[in-house]
Short mmCIF file of C-alpha atoms (C1' of nucleotides) in Angstrom, two decimals:
data_model
loop_
_atom_site.label_atom_id
_atom_site.label_comp_id
_atom_site.label_asym_id
_atom_site.label_seq_id
_atom_site.Cartn_x
_atom_site.Cartn_y
_atom_site.Cartn_z
CA UNK F 887 -54.33 6.83 -22.27
CA UNK F 888 -52.89 10.35 -22.02
CA UNK F 889 -49.23 10.93 -21.18
CA UNK F 890 -48.16 14.26 -19.72
CA UNK F 891 -45.12 15.76 -18.06
CA UNK F 892 -45.28 17.70 -14.81
CA UNK F 893 -42.36 19.75 -13.62
CA UNK F 894 -41.11 20.54 -10.16
CA UNK F 895 -39.04 23.63 -10.90
CA UNK F 896 -37.12 24.77 -7.84
CA UNK F 897 -35.05 27.83 -7.16
CA UNK F 898 -33.72 29.87 -4.26
CA UNK F 899 -35.66 33.09 -3.79
CA UNK F 900 -35.58 35.46 -0.81
CA UNK F 901 -33.61 32.94 1.24
CA UNK F 902 -36.24 30.26 0.70
CA UNK F 903 -36.60 27.20 -1.47
CA UNK F 904 -39.35 28.11 -3.92
CA UNK F 905 -41.23 26.28 -6.66
CA UNK F 906 -42.91 27.58 -9.78
CA UNK F 907 -46.65 26.97 -9.58
CA UNK F 908 -49.54 27.77 -11.87
CA UNK F 909 -52.76 29.15 -10.52
CA UNK F 910 -55.52 27.22 -12.26
CA UNK F 911 -58.13 29.29 -14.04
CA UNK F 912 -60.52 26.46 -14.87
CA UNK F 913 -62.05 23.28 -13.51
CA UNK F 914 -61.14 20.92 -12.05
CA UNK F 915 -59.31 22.42 -9.05
CA UNK F 916 -60.15 25.95 -10.16
CA UNK F 917 -58.18 28.43 -8.08
CA UNK F 918 -55.76 25.80 -6.81
CA UNK F 919 -52.08 25.78 -7.64
CA UNK F 920 -50.64 23.13 -9.91
CA UNK F 921 -47.27 22.14 -11.27
CA UNK F 922 -46.48 23.38 -14.75
CA UNK F 923 -46.75 20.69 -17.39
CA UNK F 924 -48.58 19.49 -20.45
CA UNK F 925 -49.08 16.73 -22.95
CA UNK F 926 -46.20 14.89 -24.54
CA UNK F 927 -46.25 15.43 -28.29
CA UNK F 928 -46.12 12.40 -30.60
CA UNK F 929 -42.58 12.98 -31.80
CA UNK F 930 -40.70 14.32 -28.82
CA UNK F 931 -38.90 12.52 -26.02
CA UNK F 932 -40.20 12.84 -22.48
CA UNK F 933 -37.27 15.04 -21.50
CA UNK F 934 -37.84 17.23 -24.56
CA UNK F 935 -41.44 17.70 -23.57
CA UNK F 936 -40.37 18.80 -20.10
CA UNK F 937 -37.77 21.18 -21.53
CA UNK F 938 -40.33 22.64 -23.95
CA UNK F 939 -42.87 23.27 -21.19
CA UNK F 940 -40.17 24.85 -19.07
CA UNK F 941 -39.15 27.21 -21.80
CA UNK F 942 -42.75 28.17 -22.53
CA UNK F 943 -43.30 29.01 -18.89
CA UNK F 944 -40.03 30.70 -17.96
CA UNK F 945 -38.21 31.50 -21.18
CA UNK F 946 -35.16 29.81 -19.71
CA UNK F 947 -33.24 26.94 -21.26
CA UNK F 948 -30.42 24.61 -20.37
CA UNK F 949 -31.12 24.30 -16.67
CA UNK F 950 -30.67 21.07 -14.75
CA UNK F 951 -33.44 18.60 -15.62
CA UNK F 952 -33.88 15.04 -14.41
CA UNK F 953 -36.66 12.53 -14.31
CA UNK F 954 -38.32 12.25 -10.94
CA UNK F 955 -40.94 9.54 -11.24
CA UNK F 956 -44.21 8.64 -12.87
CA UNK F 957 -47.63 9.10 -11.34
CA UNK F 958 -50.48 7.24 -12.94
CA UNK F 959 -53.12 6.23 -10.43
CA UNK F 960 -56.54 5.92 -12.05
CA UNK F 961 -58.61 8.81 -10.83
CA UNK F 962 -55.74 11.18 -10.15
CA UNK F 963 -57.29 13.38 -12.84
CA UNK F 964 -61.10 13.27 -12.68
CA UNK F 965 -61.46 13.93 -16.40
CA UNK F 966 -59.57 10.99 -17.85
CA UNK F 967 -56.78 8.50 -17.27
CA UNK F 968 -53.57 10.48 -17.29
CA UNK F 969 -50.11 9.06 -16.71
CA UNK F 970 -47.77 11.86 -15.79
CA UNK F 971 -44.00 11.68 -15.91
CA UNK F 972 -42.64 14.14 -13.36
CA UNK F 973 -39.35 15.98 -13.87
CA UNK F 974 -37.22 17.89 -11.41
CA UNK F 975 -35.67 21.10 -12.69
CA UNK F 976 -33.40 23.57 -10.93
CA UNK F 977 -32.68 27.13 -11.97
CA UNK F 978 -30.26 29.67 -10.46
CA UNK F 979 -31.73 33.16 -10.78
CA UNK F 980 -35.49 32.93 -10.91
CA UNK F 981 -36.83 34.91 -13.86
CA UNK F 982 -39.84 37.05 -13.11
CA UNK F 983 -42.94 35.26 -14.29
CA UNK F 984 -45.46 38.04 -14.45
CA UNK F 985 -49.01 36.98 -14.94
CA UNK F 986 -48.72 34.49 -17.75
CA UNK F 987 -50.72 34.38 -20.93
CA UNK F 988 -54.33 33.57 -20.16
CA UNK F 989 -56.32 32.98 -17.00
CA UNK F 990 -53.51 30.76 -15.78
CA UNK F 991 -50.76 32.69 -14.02
CA UNK F 992 -47.40 31.45 -12.82
CA UNK F 993 -45.85 32.37 -9.46
CA UNK F 994 -42.86 31.47 -7.35
CA UNK F 995 -43.93 30.22 -3.95
CA UNK F 996 -41.90 28.94 -1.01
CA UNK F 997 -42.28 25.16 -0.88
CA UNK F 998 -42.88 25.30 2.87
CA UNK F 999 -46.25 26.90 2.15
CA UNK F 1000 -47.37 23.70 0.50
CA UNK F 1001 -45.43 21.00 2.28
CA UNK F 1002 -45.69 22.02 5.91
CA UNK F 1003 -46.84 18.85 7.60
CA UNK F 1004 -49.32 20.65 9.82
CA UNK F 1005 -51.43 21.28 6.72
CA UNK F 1006 -54.11 18.74 5.81
CA UNK F 1007 -53.17 16.26 3.13
CA UNK F 1008 -56.21 16.97 0.97
CA UNK F 1009 -55.56 18.94 -2.24
CA UNK F 1010 -56.89 22.17 -0.82
CA UNK F 1011 -53.98 24.14 -2.18
CA UNK F 1012 -52.36 21.94 -4.79
CA UNK F 1013 -54.35 20.26 -7.53
CA UNK F 1014 -54.38 16.53 -8.37
CA UNK F 1015 -51.57 14.61 -6.64
CA UNK F 1016 -49.20 17.52 -7.12
CA UNK F 1017 -48.49 17.88 -3.42
CA UNK F 1018 -46.98 14.41 -3.40
CA UNK F 1019 -45.00 15.13 -6.56
CA UNK F 1020 -43.70 18.39 -5.11
CA UNK F 1021 -42.75 16.60 -1.90
CA UNK F 1022 -40.91 13.91 -3.87
CA UNK F 1023 -39.09 16.55 -5.90
CA UNK F 1024 -37.95 18.47 -2.85
CA UNK F 1025 -36.85 15.26 -1.19
CA UNK F 1026 -34.89 14.24 -4.28
CA UNK F 1027 -33.11 17.59 -4.33
CA UNK F 1028 -32.34 17.40 -0.62
CA UNK F 1029 -30.95 13.92 -0.92
CA UNK F 1030 -28.82 14.59 -3.97
CA UNK F 1031 -27.08 17.54 -2.36
CA UNK F 1032 -25.35 15.05 -0.12
CA UNK F 1033 -23.40 13.15 -2.70
CA UNK F 1034 -23.59 15.18 -5.92
CA UNK F 1035 -22.82 18.61 -7.24
CA UNK F 1036 -26.50 19.37 -7.63
CA UNK F 1037 -26.30 22.43 -5.39
CA UNK F 1038 -24.30 24.25 -8.07
CA UNK F 1039 -27.41 24.13 -10.27
CA UNK F 1040 -28.91 26.69 -7.87
CA UNK F 1041 -25.93 29.00 -8.33
CA UNK F 1042 -24.95 31.07 -11.32
CA UNK F 1043 -22.05 29.96 -13.48
CA UNK F 1044 -19.60 31.58 -11.05
CA UNK F 1045 -20.17 31.51 -7.30
CA UNK F 1046 -18.38 31.72 -3.98
CA UNK F 1047 -18.09 28.99 -1.38
CA UNK F 1048 -20.33 31.05 0.86
CA UNK F 1049 -23.05 31.21 -1.78
CA UNK F 1050 -22.86 27.47 -2.26
CA UNK F 1051 -23.14 26.96 1.46
CA UNK F 1052 -26.24 29.16 1.59
CA UNK F 1053 -27.84 26.79 -0.92
CA UNK F 1054 -27.22 23.83 1.35
CA UNK F 1055 -28.48 25.71 4.39
CA UNK F 1056 -31.68 26.86 2.69
CA UNK F 1057 -32.52 23.60 0.97
CA UNK F 1058 -31.82 21.52 4.07
CA UNK F 1059 -33.07 24.07 6.55
CA UNK F 1060 -30.01 23.73 8.77
CA UNK F 1061 -26.95 25.76 9.73
CA UNK F 1062 -23.60 24.45 8.56
CA UNK F 1063 -20.20 25.33 9.95
CA UNK F 1064 -18.79 27.72 7.37
CA UNK F 1065 -15.19 26.73 8.09
CA UNK F 1066 -15.65 23.00 7.79
CA UNK F 1067 -17.85 23.39 4.72
CA UNK F 1068 -15.21 25.48 3.05
CA UNK F 1069 -12.51 22.91 3.71
CA UNK F 1070 -14.74 20.09 2.54
CA UNK F 1071 -15.76 21.49 -0.85
CA UNK F 1072 -12.42 23.05 -1.71
CA UNK F 1073 -10.64 19.89 -0.56
CA UNK F 1074 -12.62 17.56 -2.84
CA UNK F 1075 -10.37 17.54 -5.88
CA UNK F 1076 -12.13 18.44 -9.13
CA UNK F 1077 -15.37 19.48 -7.47
CA UNK F 1078 -14.82 23.23 -7.73
CA UNK F 1079 -12.72 24.93 -10.35
CA UNK F 1080 -11.23 28.29 -9.31
CA UNK F 1081 -11.72 31.08 -11.83
CA UNK F 1082 -8.92 33.15 -10.37
CA UNK F 1083 -11.36 36.02 -9.89
CA UNK F 1084 -12.39 37.49 -6.55
CA UNK F 1085 -15.61 39.17 -5.53
CA UNK F 1086 -16.79 41.29 -2.64
CA UNK F 1087 -20.50 40.87 -3.31
CA UNK F 1088 -22.13 39.87 -0.07
CA UNK F 1089 -19.80 41.97 2.02
CA UNK F 1090 -16.89 41.01 4.19
CA UNK F 1091 -13.54 39.79 3.01
CA UNK F 1092 -13.30 39.18 -0.75
CA UNK F 1093 -14.00 35.61 -1.73
CA UNK F 1094 -12.71 33.47 -4.55
CA UNK F 1095 -15.06 32.73 -7.43
CA UNK F 1096 -15.48 29.15 -8.56
CA UNK F 1097 -17.11 27.27 -11.39
CA UNK F 1098 -18.58 23.75 -11.34
CA UNK F 1099 -15.74 21.26 -11.60
CA UNK F 1100 -15.65 18.04 -13.58
CA UNK F 1101 -16.25 15.85 -10.52
CA UNK F 1102 -19.98 15.93 -10.04
CA UNK F 1103 -19.94 13.16 -7.47
CA UNK F 1104 -18.97 13.94 -3.92
CA UNK F 1105 -17.11 11.17 -2.15
CA UNK F 1106 -17.23 11.12 0.79
CA UNK F 1107 -20.56 12.92 0.86
CA UNK F 1108 -21.65 15.95 2.85
CA UNK F 1109 -24.14 14.51 5.30
CA UNK F 1110 -27.05 16.64 6.40
CA UNK F 1111 -27.03 16.98 10.17
CA UNK F 1112 -30.62 15.87 10.76
CA UNK F 1113 -33.08 14.87 8.09
CA UNK F 1114 -35.45 17.75 7.38
CA UNK F 1115 -39.00 17.11 8.52
CA UNK F 1116 -41.59 17.57 5.78
CA UNK L 1474 -50.17 6.64 -26.76
CA UNK L 1475 -49.65 3.21 -25.18
CA UNK L 1476 -48.48 2.84 -21.59
CA UNK L 1477 -46.80 -0.35 -20.49
CA UNK L 1478 -44.80 -1.61 -17.53
CA UNK L 1479 -41.49 -3.43 -17.89
CA UNK L 1480 -39.97 -5.28 -14.98
CA UNK L 1481 -36.38 -5.84 -13.99
CA UNK L 1482 -36.80 -8.86 -11.73
CA UNK L 1483 -33.55 -9.75 -10.02
CA UNK L 1484 -32.56 -12.68 -7.87
CA UNK L 1485 -29.47 -14.52 -6.70
CA UNK L 1486 -29.02 -17.80 -8.53
CA UNK L 1487 -25.94 -20.03 -8.60
CA UNK L 1488 -23.85 -17.35 -6.91
CA UNK L 1489 -24.73 -14.83 -9.60
CA UNK L 1490 -27.05 -11.89 -9.93
CA UNK L 1491 -29.68 -13.03 -12.41
CA UNK L 1492 -32.65 -11.41 -14.14
CA UNK L 1493 -35.84 -12.94 -15.48
CA UNK L 1494 -35.97 -12.51 -19.24
CA UNK L 1495 -38.47 -13.53 -21.89
CA UNK L 1496 -37.35 -15.03 -25.14
CA UNK L 1497 -39.39 -13.32 -27.82
CA UNK L 1498 -41.30 -15.59 -30.18
CA UNK L 1499 -42.44 -12.90 -32.62
CA UNK L 1500 -41.36 -9.78 -34.41
CA UNK L 1501 -39.92 -7.33 -33.74
CA UNK L 1502 -36.71 -8.59 -32.14
CA UNK L 1503 -37.75 -12.21 -32.68
CA UNK L 1504 -35.40 -14.50 -30.78
CA UNK L 1505 -34.05 -11.69 -28.62
CA UNK L 1506 -34.54 -11.52 -24.90
CA UNK L 1507 -36.82 -8.90 -23.38
CA UNK L 1508 -37.92 -7.81 -19.96
CA UNK L 1509 -41.26 -9.15 -18.80
CA UNK L 1510 -44.03 -6.59 -19.00
CA UNK L 1511 -47.28 -5.62 -20.62
CA UNK L 1512 -49.95 -3.01 -21.03
CA UNK L 1513 -51.38 -1.12 -18.11
CA UNK L 1514 -55.10 -1.82 -17.79
CA UNK L 1515 -57.52 1.10 -17.60
CA UNK L 1516 -58.39 0.64 -13.95
CA UNK L 1517 -55.19 -0.46 -12.29
CA UNK L 1518 -52.36 1.55 -10.81
CA UNK L 1519 -48.92 1.32 -12.40
CA UNK L 1520 -47.61 -0.68 -9.46
CA UNK L 1521 -50.59 -3.01 -9.66
CA UNK L 1522 -49.88 -3.62 -13.33
CA UNK L 1523 -46.29 -4.51 -12.50
CA UNK L 1524 -47.38 -6.82 -9.67
CA UNK L 1525 -49.91 -8.51 -11.94
CA UNK L 1526 -47.36 -9.14 -14.68
CA UNK L 1527 -44.95 -10.47 -12.10
CA UNK L 1528 -47.47 -12.91 -10.73
CA UNK L 1529 -48.47 -14.08 -14.21
CA UNK L 1530 -44.85 -14.77 -15.02
CA UNK L 1531 -43.58 -16.27 -11.77
CA UNK L 1532 -46.60 -17.12 -9.63
CA UNK L 1533 -44.96 -15.21 -6.79
CA UNK L 1534 -46.47 -12.30 -4.88
CA UNK L 1535 -45.46 -9.79 -2.28
CA UNK L 1536 -41.84 -9.36 -3.30
CA UNK L 1537 -40.05 -6.02 -3.19
CA UNK L 1538 -41.25 -3.76 -6.00
CA UNK L 1539 -40.26 -0.17 -6.69
CA UNK L 1540 -40.53 2.20 -9.61
CA UNK L 1541 -37.31 2.53 -11.56
CA UNK L 1542 -37.95 5.09 -14.26
CA UNK L 1543 -39.90 5.75 -17.42
CA UNK L 1544 -38.66 5.19 -20.93
CA UNK L 1545 -40.57 6.83 -23.72
CA UNK L 1546 -38.35 7.84 -26.61
CA UNK L 1547 -40.26 7.91 -29.87
CA UNK L 1548 -39.09 4.96 -31.91
CA UNK L 1549 -38.06 2.77 -28.99
CA UNK L 1550 -40.75 0.39 -30.19
CA UNK L 1551 -40.91 0.30 -34.01
CA UNK L 1552 -44.62 -0.54 -34.02
CA UNK L 1553 -46.04 2.44 -32.14
CA UNK L 1554 -45.35 5.08 -29.55
CA UNK L 1555 -44.98 3.25 -26.25
CA UNK L 1556 -44.20 4.86 -22.94
CA UNK L 1557 -42.96 2.22 -20.55
CA UNK L 1558 -42.77 2.60 -16.80
CA UNK L 1559 -40.00 0.31 -15.55
CA UNK L 1560 -40.14 -1.38 -12.16
CA UNK L 1561 -37.42 -3.06 -10.16
CA UNK L 1562 -38.41 -6.23 -8.35
CA UNK L 1563 -36.36 -8.50 -6.12
CA UNK L 1564 -37.17 -12.06 -5.14
CA UNK L 1565 -35.36 -14.39 -2.73
CA UNK L 1566 -35.64 -17.95 -3.99
CA UNK L 1567 -36.08 -17.91 -7.74
CA UNK L 1568 -39.04 -20.09 -8.72
CA UNK L 1569 -38.45 -22.37 -11.67
CA UNK L 1570 -39.97 -20.79 -14.75
CA UNK L 1571 -40.17 -23.70 -17.12
CA UNK L 1572 -41.04 -22.82 -20.64
CA UNK L 1573 -43.96 -20.49 -20.21
CA UNK L 1574 -47.29 -20.57 -21.95
CA UNK L 1575 -46.83 -19.99 -25.65
CA UNK L 1576 -43.91 -19.34 -27.93
CA UNK L 1577 -42.55 -16.89 -25.36
CA UNK L 1578 -40.49 -18.62 -22.69
CA UNK L 1579 -39.05 -17.15 -19.51
CA UNK L 1580 -35.54 -17.84 -18.21
CA UNK L 1581 -33.22 -16.71 -15.46
CA UNK L 1582 -29.98 -15.38 -16.88
CA UNK L 1583 -26.95 -13.88 -15.17
CA UNK L 1584 -27.02 -10.14 -15.76
CA UNK L 1585 -23.33 -10.14 -16.64
CA UNK L 1586 -24.26 -11.93 -19.87
CA UNK L 1587 -26.14 -8.86 -21.02
CA UNK L 1588 -24.34 -5.98 -19.36
CA UNK L 1589 -20.71 -6.87 -19.89
CA UNK L 1590 -19.28 -3.69 -21.34
CA UNK L 1591 -17.20 -5.54 -23.91
CA UNK L 1592 -20.42 -6.39 -25.72
CA UNK L 1593 -21.69 -4.05 -28.42
CA UNK L 1594 -24.40 -1.62 -27.36
CA UNK L 1595 -26.76 -2.59 -30.15
CA UNK L 1596 -29.80 -4.62 -29.13
CA UNK L 1597 -28.35 -7.85 -30.45
CA UNK L 1598 -29.35 -9.74 -27.34
CA UNK L 1599 -31.91 -7.57 -25.61
CA UNK L 1600 -34.90 -6.10 -27.44
CA UNK L 1601 -35.91 -2.42 -27.55
CA UNK L 1602 -34.03 -0.30 -25.00
CA UNK L 1603 -34.17 -3.10 -22.45
CA UNK L 1604 -30.42 -3.24 -22.06
CA UNK L 1605 -30.44 0.28 -20.71
CA UNK L 1606 -33.38 -0.48 -18.43
CA UNK L 1607 -31.67 -3.61 -17.11
CA UNK L 1608 -28.49 -1.63 -16.54
CA UNK L 1609 -30.41 1.06 -14.65
CA UNK L 1610 -32.15 -1.56 -12.55
CA UNK L 1611 -28.94 -3.29 -11.59
CA UNK L 1612 -27.34 0.03 -10.79
CA UNK L 1613 -30.29 1.02 -8.62
CA UNK L 1614 -30.04 -2.23 -6.69
CA UNK L 1615 -26.29 -1.85 -6.25
CA UNK L 1616 -26.64 1.69 -5.02
CA UNK L 1617 -29.45 1.00 -2.61
CA UNK L 1618 -27.56 -1.78 -0.87
CA UNK L 1619 -25.30 0.90 0.54
CA UNK L 1620 -27.80 2.79 2.59
CA UNK L 1621 -30.94 0.63 2.78
CA UNK L 1622 -32.05 -2.80 3.83
CA UNK L 1623 -32.69 -3.79 0.23
CA UNK L 1624 -30.31 -6.74 0.40
CA UNK L 1625 -32.72 -8.54 2.70
CA UNK L 1626 -35.18 -8.67 -0.21
CA UNK L 1627 -32.81 -11.23 -1.77
CA UNK L 1628 -32.92 -13.39 1.36
CA UNK L 1629 -35.73 -15.52 2.72
CA UNK L 1630 -37.68 -14.29 5.72
CA UNK L 1631 -34.99 -15.69 8.02
CA UNK L 1632 -31.32 -15.53 7.17
CA UNK L 1633 -27.85 -15.51 8.68
CA UNK L 1634 -25.38 -12.67 8.59
CA UNK L 1635 -23.23 -14.76 6.28
CA UNK L 1636 -26.07 -15.19 3.80
CA UNK L 1637 -26.70 -11.45 3.84
CA UNK L 1638 -23.03 -10.80 3.22
CA UNK L 1639 -23.08 -13.15 0.22
CA UNK L 1640 -25.81 -10.98 -1.29
CA UNK L 1641 -23.61 -7.91 -1.03
CA UNK L 1642 -20.61 -9.74 -2.42
CA UNK L 1643 -22.51 -11.13 -5.39
CA UNK L 1644 -24.44 -7.97 -6.27
CA UNK L 1645 -21.40 -5.76 -5.94
CA UNK L 1646 -18.90 -8.28 -7.27
CA UNK L 1647 -16.46 -7.71 -4.43
CA UNK L 1648 -15.16 -9.51 -1.34
CA UNK L 1649 -16.10 -8.07 2.02
CA UNK L 1650 -14.40 -8.70 5.33
CA UNK L 1651 -16.76 -11.11 7.09
CA UNK L 1652 -15.80 -9.90 10.57
CA UNK L 1653 -16.32 -6.21 9.93
CA UNK L 1654 -19.51 -6.85 8.01
CA UNK L 1655 -20.88 -8.83 10.91
CA UNK L 1656 -20.12 -6.08 13.37
CA UNK L 1657 -21.59 -3.45 11.09
CA UNK L 1658 -24.97 -5.04 10.44
CA UNK L 1659 -25.48 -6.41 13.93
CA UNK L 1660 -24.35 -3.14 15.41
CA UNK L 1661 -26.87 -1.00 13.52
CA UNK L 1662 -29.70 -0.97 16.01
CA UNK L 1663 -33.05 -2.07 14.61
CA UNK L 1664 -31.62 -3.24 11.29
CA UNK L 1665 -31.66 -6.96 12.05
CA UNK L 1666 -34.04 -8.62 14.47
CA UNK L 1667 -32.73 -11.84 16.06
CA UNK L 1668 -35.17 -14.73 15.90
CA UNK L 1669 -33.44 -16.59 18.71
CA UNK L 1670 -33.03 -19.59 16.39
CA UNK L 1671 -29.73 -20.98 15.17
CA UNK L 1672 -28.92 -22.83 11.99
CA UNK L 1673 -26.06 -24.94 10.70
CA UNK L 1674 -27.02 -24.75 7.04
CA UNK L 1675 -23.95 -23.73 5.13
CA UNK L 1676 -21.61 -25.66 7.42
CA UNK L 1677 -19.28 -24.43 10.10
CA UNK L 1678 -20.23 -23.06 13.46
CA UNK L 1679 -23.99 -22.55 13.94
CA UNK L 1680 -25.15 -19.06 13.09
CA UNK L 1681 -27.93 -16.92 14.49
CA UNK L 1682 -31.00 -16.42 12.33
CA UNK L 1683 -32.30 -12.92 11.80
CA UNK L 1684 -35.33 -11.24 10.30
CA UNK L 1685 -35.56 -7.82 8.66
CA UNK L 1686 -35.70 -5.21 11.39
CA UNK L 1687 -37.80 -2.08 11.48
CA UNK L 1688 -34.90 0.20 10.50
CA UNK L 1689 -34.70 -0.08 6.74
CA UNK L 1690 -32.26 2.78 6.43
CA UNK L 1691 -28.59 2.18 7.12
CA UNK L 1692 -26.81 5.12 8.68
CA UNK L 1693 -23.90 5.31 8.33
CA UNK L 1694 -24.03 3.32 5.09
CA UNK L 1695 -22.00 0.33 4.00
CA UNK L 1696 -19.83 1.70 1.23
CA UNK L 1697 -18.89 -0.54 -1.64
CA UNK L 1698 -15.12 -0.73 -1.92
CA UNK L 1699 -14.86 0.19 -5.62
CA UNK L 1700 -17.81 0.94 -7.88
CA UNK L 1701 -18.55 -2.07 -10.03
CA UNK L 1702 -17.79 -1.57 -13.67
CA UNK L 1703 -20.69 -2.27 -15.99
"C1'" DC T 200 -13.13 51.20 15.14
"C1'" DC T 201 -16.54 47.59 14.30
"C1'" DA T 202 -19.28 44.18 11.80
"C1'" DA T 203 -19.23 40.63 8.54
"C1'" DA T 204 -17.66 37.17 5.77
"C1'" DA T 205 -13.32 34.41 4.16
"C1'" DG T 206 -10.11 31.40 5.26
"C1'" DT T 207 -6.45 28.42 8.24
"C1'" DG T 208 -5.03 25.55 12.33
"C1'" DT T 209 -5.83 22.30 15.94
"C1'" DT T 210 -7.80 18.79 18.55
"C1'" DA T 211 -11.24 15.14 20.01
"C1'" DT T 212 -13.86 11.67 18.46
"C1'" DC T 213 -16.13 8.43 15.55
"C1'" DG T 214 -16.20 4.91 12.01
"C1'" DA T 215 -13.87 1.97 8.77
"C1'" DT T 216 -10.16 -1.22 7.87
"C1'" DA T 217 -7.10 -4.81 8.63
"C1'" DC T 218 -5.93 -8.00 11.09
"C1'" DA T 219 -5.12 -11.72 15.26
"C1'" DC T 220 -7.63 -14.73 17.69
"C1'" DC T 221 -11.12 -17.95 19.64
"C1'" DC T 222 -15.69 -20.77 19.03
"C1'" DA T 223 -18.74 -24.54 17.51
"C1'" DT T 224 -20.09 -27.53 14.24
"C1'" DG T 225 -19.57 -31.55 10.33
"C1'" DT T 226 -16.57 -35.03 8.41
"C1'" DA W 1418 -7.70 -33.81 13.70
"C1'" DC W 1419 -9.05 -30.42 10.56
"C1'" DA W 1420 -11.76 -27.62 7.51
"C1'" DT W 1421 -15.42 -24.29 7.55
"C1'" DG W 1422 -17.85 -20.54 8.71
"C1'" DG W 1423 -19.35 -17.58 13.17
"C1'" DG W 1424 -18.09 -14.19 16.12
"C1'" DT W 1425 -14.99 -10.86 19.36
"C1'" DG W 1426 -10.91 -7.77 20.30
"C1'" DT W 1427 -7.86 -4.30 18.99
"C1'" DA W 1428 -4.69 -1.02 16.67
"C1'" DT W 1429 -4.39 2.29 12.94
"C1'" DC W 1430 -5.96 5.58 9.98
"C1'" DG W 1431 -8.89 9.03 7.78
"C1'" DA W 1432 -12.85 12.08 8.05
"C1'" DT W 1433 -15.79 14.92 10.72
"C1'" DA W 1434 -17.17 18.31 14.27
"C1'" DA W 1435 -16.20 21.96 17.29
"C1'" DC W 1436 -14.04 25.96 17.84
"C1'" DA W 1437 -9.85 29.38 18.38
"C1'" DC W 1438 -7.82 32.45 15.46
"C1'" DT W 1439 -6.23 35.56 11.55
"C1'" DT W 1440 -7.43 38.15 7.19
"C1'" DT W 1441 -9.69 41.61 4.34
"C1'" DT W 1442 -13.21 44.20 2.96
"C1'" DG W 1443 -17.32 48.04 3.84
"C1'" DG W 1444 -19.55 51.43 6.80
#
DNA sequence: CCAAAAGTGTTATCGATACACCCATGT
DNA sequence: ACATGGGTGTATCGATAACACTTTTGG
C-alpha cells in the first residue's frame, strides 16, 4: 500500500486566498490541477516528507505546516491503492513558481476558482479527491483564525494591524470593523509584540509594526461574522 | 509500507472517562497496554477499517467515529514501517469486554491512569506511541464538547439535562453550575429535542428526556472554565 | 485641501456567572 | 420531614458591535 503526502499550500495573492497547484502533464487526470505531493520515503517522518516536497516545489522552508487529515478511499487513485496524508501549509509572500521542471508546472490560483459551490463536484478541474482536500484545508485555515494566531503565518515577520486584518478579511471573505479589530488584537496580552518601528507602507497615517507574540491562542476568540459559504 | 488504524474508544464508566485498551500478549511491548486496531484491508475505506475493528472488539456498531490524525514516524513500530491512522470513537454504555479471544484481552481503564502527567513519558504502560495518540484523542473530545454536540455521543439515545451535564463534568474534570447549564443547552434552539417523556432515574424531581437535536453545532459555545491539565 | 489609514472614546446590548428561590419526587 | 436533583428569576459583569471622532501621513 503506497503512502503519500499531499499539501494544501495557501497564501494571500492579489487580495485573494490562493493555493499552489500543479498542472498534470500525464495520465490520469492529464491537464487537471492537483495538489503538490509525493511518496513518503522509508526513513523520513510524514511531516518531513511534506516539508521536503514543499521545498522542492517552492524553494521555501520553515513555513507553518500542520497535518490536515488522511484520505485513503480505495479507488481514489485509479492506478493503485494510495493512502495520502494531507498537510496544510501557509506562506507569507508567495514566491514566483515559474513553469517547474518537466511537463508539470506549478501555479498560484485563487481557491474560489476551485471551490465555488456552483461548480459541479466531479473532478473536472482538480484531480483525484483533491477538491475535497483543498476544501478541508481552506476550512481548517478559516476556523483556526478564530482562536489561534494562524493569521500571522500569512504575514511577513513584521506586520501592521491593518495587514493582519486584511488577512482575516480575505480568508473569511467578510469586512471587519478596523477599530474594533485593532482594539481586540492589541488588547490580547502577548498576542502581538511591538517592534517599536513604524511604517507608512500602505498609505495613510504611519502604523506600528508588530511581530508574532508568544501567545498563539486567542481567548476569547475573534468570531467570524457569518460562516463563509463554500 | 503498512497502513493500520488505531482507535481511541472512549466512554464514561464509574464516573470516569475510560478508554478501551488491549493487553498485549506478545512482543514487542509484551504486557503493555495498546490501543485496539489492525491492518487496513485492500478494499475497505479507512473509516470502514476502524468500524470493523471496533465491532470485532466490542460487538457494537454505529457509534460516533471520526478521524483523529495519522502517526507514521519511522521506528514507532520496531518491526517495520507502519503508518497508523488514528480514529476517535465514543460509545454510551460500555459493553462488558470479558477477556477477549486469545492471549490479548481488552479492558476499560480510566484515561487518567495513563495520561497523568506525573508519570514518565516512556512507554512503560502504553505500547508504541499510543500514549500520545490517547492524549490527542482525549484532547480532541474535550475540545469538541465546547462547540459541538459531541457530548451526546456519551449518552444513550434519550437522556436528561443532568446526565448530559455529568458528561461535561467528567470529561473536563470540572464542576458546572447545573442551573446555568440547563438554561444554556435548552436555550440553544435545535440542540436538544424534547421527547415529551419524563424520568425519575437518578432520584429527585422528574426530569424531561431529550434526544439529540438537528443542530450539532453550539453557538455560542460552552467554554470550559479552566483547561484541564494532562 | 483631501483621501486614506491609524488609533481612541463611548454607548447599547448580549451572554456568562453567581446566586436566591421554588418544584416534584423517593425515603 | 427532608434529601435530592429539576428548573426559573434576576443582578452583575465583561466582551462585542456600532459608530463618532481625532491623528498623521501622501498626493
